[in-house]
Amino acid sequence: MNKYYKILYHMNKYGFKNQRELARETGLSLGLINTLLKEMVEQGYLDLKEQGRKRSYEITRSGRVYLETALEQSQDEKLSLDDKKGSVKQAVILAAGQNKNFDIPVGLLKIEELPLIEHMIRCLVQFGISEICVVIGSQKEYYESYFQNRNVTLVENDRFKWTGTMASLACAKEFITGDFLLIDGNQIFEEAAIRTVLESEHGNCVLLTSPSGSHDEAYVELDRDGSLFRISKDIRQMNHIDAELVGITKISYSLFQKMLDIFGDNTNPFINYEYVLENIGRIYQIFGCHTDDLIWCVVENEELYHRAKSILYPKMKKKMILARENRARETLKECLQISDDDIQNFRISGGMTNTNFYVKIHDREYILRIPGACTDQMVDRKSEQHNSALASIVGINPNSIYFNPETGVKITEYIPDAETLSRKTARLEKNIKKTTALLRMLHQSDMKMYNDFSVLREYEKYKKMLKAGNVTYYEGFWEADAFFYHLMDRLNILGPEHKPCHNDLVPENLIKDKKGKLYLIDWEYSGYNDPMWDLAAHLLECEFTKDEEELFLRYYFGGAADPVSEEKIMIFKICQDILWSAWTILKETQGEDFGTYGADRLNRGLRYIKEYKEKYEKNQ
């Protein structure tokens, strides 16, 4: 506070008695008080009254305006509460409330065969948020059944009938270990909602949008600096309306602790978390994070549910696809330093884990790869860049013209009129001949790869991740698990080789150009391994018959396979089925649906175990 303000504030509250009393109450020296009084009279803030030798001062209209302005400015000054942008890996979804308009919890109402809460979770996972907690209460058994065997933490607010959303959030305090997203579980929204909040420079922010006209808006009024000032559902309480509150908030761990402190002293159990934030926002900065033209909807009744399904979601889906394409297009321009005028054609060309785009620039064709979310946790991009470049030099991988190991964005030359092999075409003799020749070239090369591929390390990584959640394993999994380690011991006896390998020999990674030349693409998992791993993978993924497999091995070895190689191939088939069944269980705990894929692979692995025992261990 400045010195003028101190004097004016004291005089407004107590009047003017004398200079000594004013000096004592304001903590200023008597000499400074006399100087400041003279200055304030000259500037018109005070009016000097003299009666003989006695002097008195009164605040003028200008002085009151000065005092009011200074007071407003002081109220705008707020503290920062650990408001630094950090990594967010956790999310809490509030789904404990009761809604009598529906027979099941709102979060389990379906839009395009997926519940609302599943749309939220898949969106969160896309942005690398891997730890998710759902607070349940009303009709909790529906959520318990739905999330059975899922890597999602459920906590219960058993007082949901008599409490508000802050009580539900407090139930998740044992789960929350850092910065997190807080999401209301009765809504649907586009990806831009999560992206906007995560990319905000502020560690504490509430997502805002233009008023939607829904039945239950929470209006927001912001301070001059864009921080939270007031939240209300009653428009008559607002000086002005800056936006509507969307039920998505980024909360730092420090702010969460402050929320718990305030809630602990609170005597109203029905208070909602928004009003706790408003309370804290009077002292600390909690910023509004605004996004224009956001498609979202709170589902409170049948009318809004129908609107979400029939009108908003189709628009949202179309907009998200377009936004993904636009971001990829901008990425392409930034990578190659080109403009829109240079791009002749741009379209999605497929991809599962990653998204690929066909690109034509100055009559030259390329494939742009945009990595899928969280793939940086699974793939060593620097090794991929190095290994794929070596494969291009050897001539078995298309040339890359751009590779960013930090982002995983890659641009490679397009193979015109190319044929991607399938399970069926990969088993044709003409393609077997080309595939085995290419694999021999790879395995016998002197490529100096950066990393090793270890099935044991990969398997134990998946098992460690599975132990962190509530998981139900496929029938027979632990039998297969025990035999897996038995096979690891056997491999050590046989002596594994250490050669350059691709390690992902699905038929879709083999592409033949119009002249018949075969290429091997997608080197994400490449590294040193036993070459029999590649053979086993290809034979499994393409479902070779016994006769076709014999032909394949004859082409690869130039004759009959030796006994050690045959046993290794059998071992690697079993290990791959067990490995990928564990991978599937892990993915299913995260909400992905693979049908019977994982169970089928495990069952096949169990059959191979039986065959292996009969062939190699019958007399033991």
PDB file of C-alpha atoms in Angstrom, residues 374-619:
ATOM      1  CA  CYS A 374       1.957 -42.473 -25.148  1.00  0.00           C
ATOM      2  CA  THR A 375       4.042 -44.298 -27.780  1.00  0.00           C
ATOM      3  CA  ASP A 376       7.081 -42.445 -26.453  1.00  0.00           C
ATOM      4  CA  GLN A 377       6.777 -44.645 -23.356  1.00  0.00           C
ATOM      5  CA  MET A 378       6.940 -47.803 -25.474  1.00  0.00           C
ATOM      6  CA  VAL A 379       9.373 -46.876 -28.250  1.00  0.00           C
ATOM      7  CA  ASP A 380      12.962 -45.630 -28.168  1.00  0.00           C
ATOM      8  CA  ARG A 381      12.718 -43.094 -31.008  1.00  0.00           C
ATOM      9  CA  LYS A 382      16.459 -42.413 -31.198  1.00  0.00           C
ATOM     10  CA  SER A 383      17.097 -46.109 -31.735  1.00  0.00           C
ATOM     11  CA  GLU A 384      14.288 -46.270 -34.292  1.00  0.00           C
ATOM     12  CA  GLN A 385      15.779 -43.323 -36.197  1.00  0.00           C
ATOM     13  CA  HIS A 386      19.231 -44.873 -36.211  1.00  0.00           C
ATOM     14  CA  ASN A 387      18.110 -48.408 -37.084  1.00  0.00           C
ATOM     15  CA  SER A 388      15.672 -47.373 -39.815  1.00  0.00           C
ATOM     16  CA  ALA A 389      18.373 -45.199 -41.423  1.00  0.00           C
ATOM     17  CA  LEU A 390      20.705 -48.209 -41.519  1.00  0.00           C
ATOM     18  CA  ALA A 391      17.930 -50.304 -43.086  1.00  0.00           C
ATOM     19  CA  SER A 392      17.444 -47.624 -45.750  1.00  0.00           C
ATOM     20  CA  ILE A 393      21.158 -47.697 -46.566  1.00  0.00           C
ATOM     21  CA  VAL A 394      20.972 -51.467 -46.955  1.00  0.00           C
ATOM     22  CA  GLY A 395      17.969 -50.942 -49.245  1.00  0.00           C
ATOM     23  CA  ILE A 396      15.241 -52.741 -47.319  1.00  0.00           C
ATOM     24  CA  ASN A 397      13.460 -49.675 -45.913  1.00  0.00           C
ATOM     25  CA  PRO A 398      12.113 -46.621 -47.807  1.00  0.00           C
ATOM     26  CA  ASN A 399      14.220 -43.479 -47.358  1.00  0.00           C
ATOM     27  CA  SER A 400      13.226 -40.981 -44.674  1.00  0.00           C
ATOM     28  CA  ILE A 401      13.542 -37.299 -45.507  1.00  0.00           C
ATOM     29  CA  TYR A 402      12.700 -36.162 -41.960  1.00  0.00           C
ATOM     30  CA  PHE A 403      12.809 -37.801 -38.530  1.00  0.00           C
ATOM     31  CA  ASN A 404      12.425 -36.028 -35.184  1.00  0.00           C
ATOM     32  CA  PRO A 405      13.473 -38.404 -32.378  1.00  0.00           C
ATOM     33  CA  GLU A 406      11.961 -36.105 -29.750  1.00  0.00           C
ATOM     34  CA  THR A 407       8.427 -36.101 -31.196  1.00  0.00           C
ATOM     35  CA  GLY A 408       8.551 -39.281 -33.294  1.00  0.00           C
ATOM     36  CA  VAL A 409       7.282 -37.411 -36.369  1.00  0.00           C
ATOM     37  CA  LYS A 410       8.648 -39.055 -39.509  1.00  0.00           C
ATOM     38  CA  ILE A 411       8.365 -38.354 -43.249  1.00  0.00           C
ATOM     39  CA  THR A 412       9.347 -41.129 -45.658  1.00  0.00           C
ATOM     40  CA  GLU A 413       9.268 -41.542 -49.408  1.00  0.00           C
ATOM     41  CA  TYR A 414       6.003 -42.976 -50.673  1.00  0.00           C
ATOM     42  CA  ILE A 415       6.103 -46.225 -52.633  1.00  0.00           C
ATOM     43  CA  PRO A 416       3.773 -45.688 -55.623  1.00  0.00           C
ATOM     44  CA  ASP A 417       1.401 -48.449 -56.703  1.00  0.00           C
ATOM     45  CA  ALA A 418       2.572 -50.466 -53.720  1.00  0.00           C
ATOM     46  CA  GLU A 419       1.023 -53.719 -52.531  1.00  0.00           C
ATOM     47  CA  THR A 420       0.855 -54.303 -48.783  1.00  0.00           C
ATOM     48  CA  LEU A 421       1.097 -57.999 -47.996  1.00  0.00           C
ATOM     49  CA  SER A 422      -1.693 -59.707 -46.106  1.00  0.00           C
ATOM     50  CA  ARG A 423      -1.864 -62.995 -44.224  1.00  0.00           C
ATOM     51  CA  LYS A 424      -2.989 -64.677 -47.401  1.00  0.00           C
ATOM     52  CA  THR A 425      -0.580 -63.086 -49.908  1.00  0.00           C
ATOM     53  CA  ALA A 426       2.397 -63.438 -47.559  1.00  0.00           C
ATOM     54  CA  ARG A 427       1.993 -67.230 -47.818  1.00  0.00           C
ATOM     55  CA  LEU A 428       2.277 -67.276 -51.630  1.00  0.00           C
ATOM     56  CA  GLU A 429       5.550 -68.872 -52.727  1.00  0.00           C
ATOM     57  CA  LYS A 430       6.639 -65.863 -54.788  1.00  0.00           C
ATOM     58  CA  ASN A 431       6.312 -63.658 -51.707  1.00  0.00           C
ATOM     59  CA  ILE A 432       7.858 -66.268 -49.379  1.00  0.00           C
ATOM     60  CA  LYS A 433      10.921 -66.216 -51.637  1.00  0.00           C
ATOM     61  CA  LYS A 434      11.185 -62.413 -51.443  1.00  0.00           C
ATOM     62  CA  THR A 435      10.501 -62.252 -47.682  1.00  0.00           C
ATOM     63  CA  THR A 436      13.103 -64.857 -46.752  1.00  0.00           C
ATOM     64  CA  ALA A 437      15.703 -63.190 -48.988  1.00  0.00           C
ATOM     65  CA  LEU A 438      15.017 -59.842 -47.316  1.00  0.00           C
ATOM     66  CA  LEU A 439      15.245 -61.369 -43.825  1.00  0.00           C
ATOM     67  CA  ARG A 440      18.506 -63.094 -44.624  1.00  0.00           C
ATOM     68  CA  MET A 441      19.888 -59.783 -45.864  1.00  0.00           C
ATOM     69  CA  LEU A 442      18.853 -58.139 -42.582  1.00  0.00           C
ATOM     70  CA  HIS A 443      20.028 -60.889 -40.263  1.00  0.00           C
ATOM     71  CA  GLN A 444      23.378 -61.361 -42.035  1.00  0.00           C
ATOM     72  CA  SER A 445      24.101 -57.642 -42.346  1.00  0.00           C
ATOM     73  CA  ASP A 446      26.682 -55.831 -40.246  1.00  0.00           C
ATOM     74  CA  MET A 447      24.177 -53.127 -39.222  1.00  0.00           C
ATOM     75  CA  LYS A 448      25.293 -51.582 -35.921  1.00  0.00           C
ATOM     76  CA  MET A 449      21.940 -51.218 -34.184  1.00  0.00           C
ATOM     77  CA  TYR A 450      21.516 -49.094 -31.084  1.00  0.00           C
ATOM     78  CA  ASN A 451      19.506 -51.404 -28.834  1.00  0.00           C
ATOM     79  CA  ASP A 452      18.531 -54.953 -27.896  1.00  0.00           C
ATOM     80  CA  PHE A 453      15.075 -56.519 -27.919  1.00  0.00           C
ATOM     81  CA  SER A 454      14.493 -58.837 -24.956  1.00  0.00           C
ATOM     82  CA  VAL A 455      11.260 -60.815 -24.722  1.00  0.00           C
ATOM     83  CA  LEU A 456      11.951 -61.402 -21.024  1.00  0.00           C
ATOM     84  CA  ARG A 457      12.356 -57.678 -20.360  1.00  0.00           C
ATOM     85  CA  GLU A 458       9.221 -56.817 -22.355  1.00  0.00           C
ATOM     86  CA  TYR A 459       7.161 -59.505 -20.646  1.00  0.00           C
ATOM     87  CA  GLU A 460       8.194 -58.481 -17.151  1.00  0.00           C
ATOM     88  CA  LYS A 461       7.503 -54.830 -17.991  1.00  0.00           C
ATOM     89  CA  TYR A 462       3.900 -55.698 -18.882  1.00  0.00           C
ATOM     90  CA  LYS A 463       3.512 -57.888 -15.788  1.00  0.00           C
ATOM     91  CA  LYS A 464       4.765 -55.072 -13.558  1.00  0.00           C
ATOM     92  CA  MET A 465       2.220 -52.695 -15.070  1.00  0.00           C
ATOM     93  CA  LEU A 466      -0.542 -55.274 -14.615  1.00  0.00           C
ATOM     94  CA  LYS A 467       0.262 -55.682 -10.921  1.00  0.00           C
ATOM     95  CA  ALA A 468      -0.603 -52.011 -10.375  1.00  0.00           C
ATOM     96  CA  GLY A 469      -4.282 -52.567 -11.236  1.00  0.00           C
ATOM     97  CA  ASN A 470      -7.227 -54.842 -10.499  1.00  0.00           C
ATOM     98  CA  VAL A 471      -6.776 -57.508 -13.169  1.00  0.00           C
ATOM     99  CA  THR A 472      -8.443 -60.797 -14.039  1.00  0.00           C
ATOM    100  CA  TYR A 473      -6.124 -62.953 -16.149  1.00  0.00           C
ATOM    101  CA  TYR A 474      -7.251 -65.324 -18.874  1.00  0.00           C
ATOM    102  CA  GLU A 475      -7.787 -68.910 -17.835  1.00  0.00           C
ATOM    103  CA  GLY A 476      -4.501 -70.778 -18.117  1.00  0.00           C
ATOM    104  CA  PHE A 477      -2.378 -67.602 -17.924  1.00  0.00           C
ATOM    105  CA  TRP A 478      -0.349 -68.651 -14.881  1.00  0.00           C
ATOM    106  CA  GLU A 479       0.314 -72.084 -16.329  1.00  0.00           C
ATOM    107  CA  ALA A 480       1.700 -70.363 -19.415  1.00  0.00           C
ATOM    108  CA  ASP A 481       3.581 -67.879 -17.239  1.00  0.00           C
ATOM    109  CA  ALA A 482       5.452 -70.647 -15.413  1.00  0.00           C
ATOM    110  CA  PHE A 483       6.381 -72.333 -18.704  1.00  0.00           C
ATOM    111  CA  PHE A 484       7.564 -69.005 -20.123  1.00  0.00           C
ATOM    112  CA  TYR A 485      10.371 -68.855 -17.551  1.00  0.00           C
ATOM    113  CA  HIS A 486      11.166 -72.518 -18.169  1.00  0.00           C
ATOM    114  CA  LEU A 487      11.639 -71.642 -21.853  1.00  0.00           C
ATOM    115  CA  MET A 488      13.922 -68.723 -20.945  1.00  0.00           C
ATOM    116  CA  ASP A 489      16.214 -71.198 -19.193  1.00  0.00           C
ATOM    117  CA  ARG A 490      16.108 -73.487 -22.224  1.00  0.00           C
ATOM    118  CA  LEU A 491      17.036 -70.615 -24.566  1.00  0.00           C
ATOM    119  CA  ASN A 492      20.117 -69.892 -22.488  1.00  0.00           C
ATOM    120  CA  ILE A 493      21.185 -73.494 -22.956  1.00  0.00           C
ATOM    121  CA  LEU A 494      20.549 -73.402 -26.720  1.00  0.00           C
ATOM    122  CA  GLY A 495      22.528 -70.176 -26.993  1.00  0.00           C
ATOM    123  CA  PRO A 496      20.569 -67.205 -28.390  1.00  0.00           C
ATOM    124  CA  GLU A 497      22.133 -65.339 -31.297  1.00  0.00           C
ATOM    125  CA  HIS A 498      22.650 -61.588 -31.370  1.00  0.00           C
ATOM    126  CA  LYS A 499      21.813 -60.296 -34.851  1.00  0.00           C
ATOM    127  CA  PRO A 500      20.051 -57.248 -36.372  1.00  0.00           C
ATOM    128  CA  CYS A 501      16.292 -57.945 -36.266  1.00  0.00           C
ATOM    129  CA  HIS A 502      13.050 -56.153 -37.056  1.00  0.00           C
ATOM    130  CA  ASN A 503      11.005 -57.753 -34.241  1.00  0.00           C
ATOM    131  CA  ASP A 504       7.576 -56.815 -35.652  1.00  0.00           C
ATOM    132  CA  LEU A 505       7.100 -59.101 -38.652  1.00  0.00           C
ATOM    133  CA  VAL A 506       3.363 -58.641 -39.244  1.00  0.00           C
ATOM    134  CA  PRO A 507       2.522 -58.948 -42.974  1.00  0.00           C
ATOM    135  CA  GLU A 508       1.360 -55.313 -43.100  1.00  0.00           C
ATOM    136  CA  ASN A 509       4.967 -54.235 -42.549  1.00  0.00           C
ATOM    137  CA  LEU A 510       5.997 -55.828 -45.844  1.00  0.00           C
ATOM    138  CA  ILE A 511       5.344 -53.661 -48.913  1.00  0.00           C
ATOM    139  CA  LYS A 512       6.084 -54.555 -52.524  1.00  0.00           C
ATOM    140  CA  ASP A 513       6.530 -51.875 -55.177  1.00  0.00           C
ATOM    141  CA  LYS A 514       5.234 -52.151 -58.749  1.00  0.00           C
ATOM    142  CA  LYS A 515       8.542 -53.668 -59.907  1.00  0.00           C
ATOM    143  CA  GLY A 516       8.279 -56.420 -57.274  1.00  0.00           C
ATOM    144  CA  LYS A 517      10.919 -55.088 -54.858  1.00  0.00           C
ATOM    145  CA  LEU A 518      10.001 -55.850 -51.234  1.00  0.00           C
ATOM    146  CA  TYR A 519      10.471 -53.346 -48.392  1.00  0.00           C
ATOM    147  CA  LEU A 520      10.244 -53.813 -44.628  1.00  0.00           C
ATOM    148  CA  ILE A 521       8.787 -50.756 -42.848  1.00  0.00           C
ATOM    149  CA  ASP A 522       8.100 -49.557 -39.269  1.00  0.00           C
ATOM    150  CA  TRP A 523      11.311 -50.125 -37.314  1.00  0.00           C
ATOM    151  CA  GLU A 524       9.925 -49.026 -33.945  1.00  0.00           C
ATOM    152  CA  TYR A 525      10.810 -52.271 -32.164  1.00  0.00           C
ATOM    153  CA  SER A 526      13.980 -53.077 -34.092  1.00  0.00           C
ATOM    154  CA  GLY A 527      17.167 -54.109 -32.325  1.00  0.00           C
ATOM    155  CA  TYR A 528      19.520 -57.000 -31.771  1.00  0.00           C
ATOM    156  CA  ASN A 529      17.750 -60.309 -31.177  1.00  0.00           C
ATOM    157  CA  ASP A 530      17.829 -63.934 -32.249  1.00  0.00           C
ATOM    158  CA  PRO A 531      16.785 -64.077 -35.955  1.00  0.00           C
ATOM    159  CA  MET A 532      14.466 -66.974 -35.129  1.00  0.00           C
ATOM    160  CA  TRP A 533      12.246 -64.422 -33.355  1.00  0.00           C
ATOM    161  CA  ASP A 534      11.528 -62.720 -36.695  1.00  0.00           C
ATOM    162  CA  LEU A 535      10.790 -66.053 -38.370  1.00  0.00           C
ATOM    163  CA  ALA A 536       8.516 -67.182 -35.547  1.00  0.00           C
ATOM    164  CA  ALA A 537       6.661 -63.850 -35.593  1.00  0.00           C
ATOM    165  CA  HIS A 538       6.039 -63.958 -39.334  1.00  0.00           C
ATOM    166  CA  LEU A 539       4.916 -67.593 -39.293  1.00  0.00           C
ATOM    167  CA  LEU A 540       2.526 -66.863 -36.421  1.00  0.00           C
ATOM    168  CA  GLU A 541       1.090 -63.588 -37.700  1.00  0.00           C
ATOM    169  CA  CYS A 542       0.481 -64.970 -41.206  1.00  0.00           C
ATOM    170  CA  GLU A 543      -0.918 -68.287 -39.887  1.00  0.00           C
ATOM    171  CA  PHE A 544       1.247 -70.495 -42.082  1.00  0.00           C
ATOM    172  CA  THR A 545       0.178 -74.114 -42.468  1.00  0.00           C
ATOM    173  CA  LYS A 546       2.728 -76.840 -41.638  1.00  0.00           C
ATOM    174  CA  ASP A 547       3.544 -77.309 -45.334  1.00  0.00           C
ATOM    175  CA  GLU A 548       3.836 -73.569 -45.983  1.00  0.00           C
ATOM    176  CA  GLU A 549       6.064 -73.211 -42.932  1.00  0.00           C
ATOM    177  CA  GLU A 550       8.356 -75.969 -44.197  1.00  0.00           C
ATOM    178  CA  LEU A 551       8.638 -74.208 -47.556  1.00  0.00           C
ATOM    179  CA  PHE A 552       9.359 -70.870 -45.853  1.00  0.00           C
ATOM    180  CA  LEU A 553      12.148 -72.353 -43.750  1.00  0.00           C
ATOM    181  CA  ARG A 554      13.668 -74.127 -46.773  1.00  0.00           C
ATOM    182  CA  TYR A 555      13.911 -70.810 -48.597  1.00  0.00           C
ATOM    183  CA  TYR A 556      15.405 -69.072 -45.549  1.00  0.00           C
ATOM    184  CA  PHE A 557      17.967 -71.755 -44.678  1.00  0.00           C
ATOM    185  CA  GLY A 558      18.617 -72.978 -48.234  1.00  0.00           C
ATOM    186  CA  GLY A 559      17.460 -76.407 -47.143  1.00  0.00           C
ATOM    187  CA  ALA A 560      15.951 -78.059 -44.083  1.00  0.00           C
ATOM    188  CA  ALA A 561      16.149 -76.090 -40.864  1.00  0.00           C
ATOM    189  CA  ASP A 562      18.632 -77.362 -38.271  1.00  0.00           C
ATOM    190  CA  PRO A 563      17.164 -78.845 -35.038  1.00  0.00           C
ATOM    191  CA  VAL A 564      18.288 -75.961 -32.800  1.00  0.00           C
ATOM    192  CA  SER A 565      16.678 -73.367 -35.053  1.00  0.00           C
ATOM    193  CA  GLU A 566      13.465 -75.393 -35.206  1.00  0.00           C
ATOM    194  CA  GLU A 567      13.299 -75.597 -31.416  1.00  0.00           C
ATOM    195  CA  LYS A 568      14.029 -71.875 -31.074  1.00  0.00           C
ATOM    196  CA  ILE A 569      11.212 -71.046 -33.498  1.00  0.00           C
ATOM    197  CA  MET A 570       8.841 -73.177 -31.434  1.00  0.00           C
ATOM    198  CA  ILE A 571       9.988 -71.503 -28.216  1.00  0.00           C
ATOM    199  CA  PHE A 572       9.577 -68.017 -29.689  1.00  0.00           C
ATOM    200  CA  LYS A 573       6.082 -68.834 -30.969  1.00  0.00           C
ATOM    201  CA  ILE A 574       5.043 -69.777 -27.438  1.00  0.00           C
ATOM    202  CA  CYS A 575       6.750 -66.736 -25.902  1.00  0.00           C
ATOM    203  CA  GLN A 576       5.127 -64.353 -28.386  1.00  0.00           C
ATOM    204  CA  ASP A 577       1.642 -65.707 -27.738  1.00  0.00           C
ATOM    205  CA  ILE A 578       2.160 -65.348 -23.987  1.00  0.00           C
ATOM    206  CA  LEU A 579       3.743 -61.883 -24.377  1.00  0.00           C
ATOM    207  CA  TRP A 580       0.990 -60.490 -26.570  1.00  0.00           C
ATOM    208  CA  SER A 581      -1.755 -61.992 -24.413  1.00  0.00           C
ATOM    209  CA  ALA A 582      -0.262 -60.089 -21.449  1.00  0.00           C
ATOM    210  CA  TRP A 583      -0.073 -56.947 -23.623  1.00  0.00           C
ATOM    211  CA  THR A 584      -3.751 -57.384 -24.534  1.00  0.00           C
ATOM    212  CA  ILE A 585      -4.784 -57.788 -20.894  1.00  0.00           C
ATOM    213  CA  LEU A 586      -2.916 -54.554 -20.133  1.00  0.00           C
ATOM    214  CA  LYS A 587      -4.606 -52.700 -22.996  1.00  0.00           C
ATOM    215  CA  GLU A 588      -8.026 -54.000 -21.938  1.00  0.00           C
ATOM    216  CA  THR A 589      -7.492 -52.649 -18.424  1.00  0.00           C
ATOM    217  CA  GLN A 590      -7.109 -49.247 -20.118  1.00  0.00           C
ATOM    218  CA  GLY A 591     -10.477 -49.565 -21.843  1.00  0.00           C
ATOM    219  CA  GLU A 592      -9.505 -50.869 -25.280  1.00  0.00           C
ATOM    220  CA  ASP A 593     -11.536 -53.703 -26.788  1.00  0.00           C
ATOM    221  CA  PHE A 594      -9.698 -56.490 -28.622  1.00  0.00           C
ATOM    222  CA  GLY A 595     -12.522 -59.008 -28.601  1.00  0.00           C
ATOM    223  CA  THR A 596     -11.116 -62.528 -28.131  1.00  0.00           C
ATOM    224  CA  TYR A 597      -7.656 -61.667 -29.506  1.00  0.00           C
ATOM    225  CA  GLY A 598      -5.764 -61.985 -26.206  1.00  0.00           C
ATOM    226  CA  ALA A 599      -7.527 -65.140 -25.043  1.00  0.00           C
ATOM    227  CA  ASP A 600      -7.096 -66.705 -28.491  1.00  0.00           C
ATOM    228  CA  ARG A 601      -3.353 -66.052 -28.465  1.00  0.00           C
ATOM    229  CA  LEU A 602      -2.985 -67.514 -24.987  1.00  0.00           C
ATOM    230  CA  ASN A 603      -4.984 -70.607 -25.928  1.00  0.00           C
ATOM    231  CA  ARG A 604      -2.811 -71.124 -28.996  1.00  0.00           C
ATOM    232  CA  GLY A 605       0.260 -70.684 -26.807  1.00  0.00           C
ATOM    233  CA  LEU A 606      -1.035 -73.375 -24.452  1.00  0.00           C
ATOM    234  CA  ARG A 607      -1.524 -75.742 -27.393  1.00  0.00           C
ATOM    235  CA  TYR A 608       2.035 -75.052 -28.552  1.00  0.00           C
ATOM    236  CA  ILE A 609       3.272 -75.738 -25.013  1.00  0.00           C
ATOM    237  CA  LYS A 610       1.644 -79.143 -25.180  1.00  0.00           C
ATOM    238  CA  GLU A 611       3.223 -79.800 -28.595  1.00  0.00           C
ATOM    239  CA  TYR A 612       6.617 -78.613 -27.344  1.00  0.00           C
ATOM    240  CA  LYS A 613       6.500 -80.914 -24.331  1.00  0.00           C
ATOM    241  CA  GLU A 614       5.568 -83.894 -26.481  1.00  0.00           C
ATOM    242  CA  LYS A 615       8.332 -83.186 -28.987  1.00  0.00           C
ATOM    243  CA  TYR A 616      11.189 -82.014 -26.769  1.00  0.00           C
ATOM    244  CA  GLU A 617      10.454 -83.136 -23.205  1.00  0.00           C
ATOM    245  CA  LYS A 618       8.536 -86.406 -23.584  1.00  0.00           C
ATOM    246  CA  ASN A 619      11.389 -88.544 -22.288  1.00  0.00           C
TER     247      ASN A 619
END
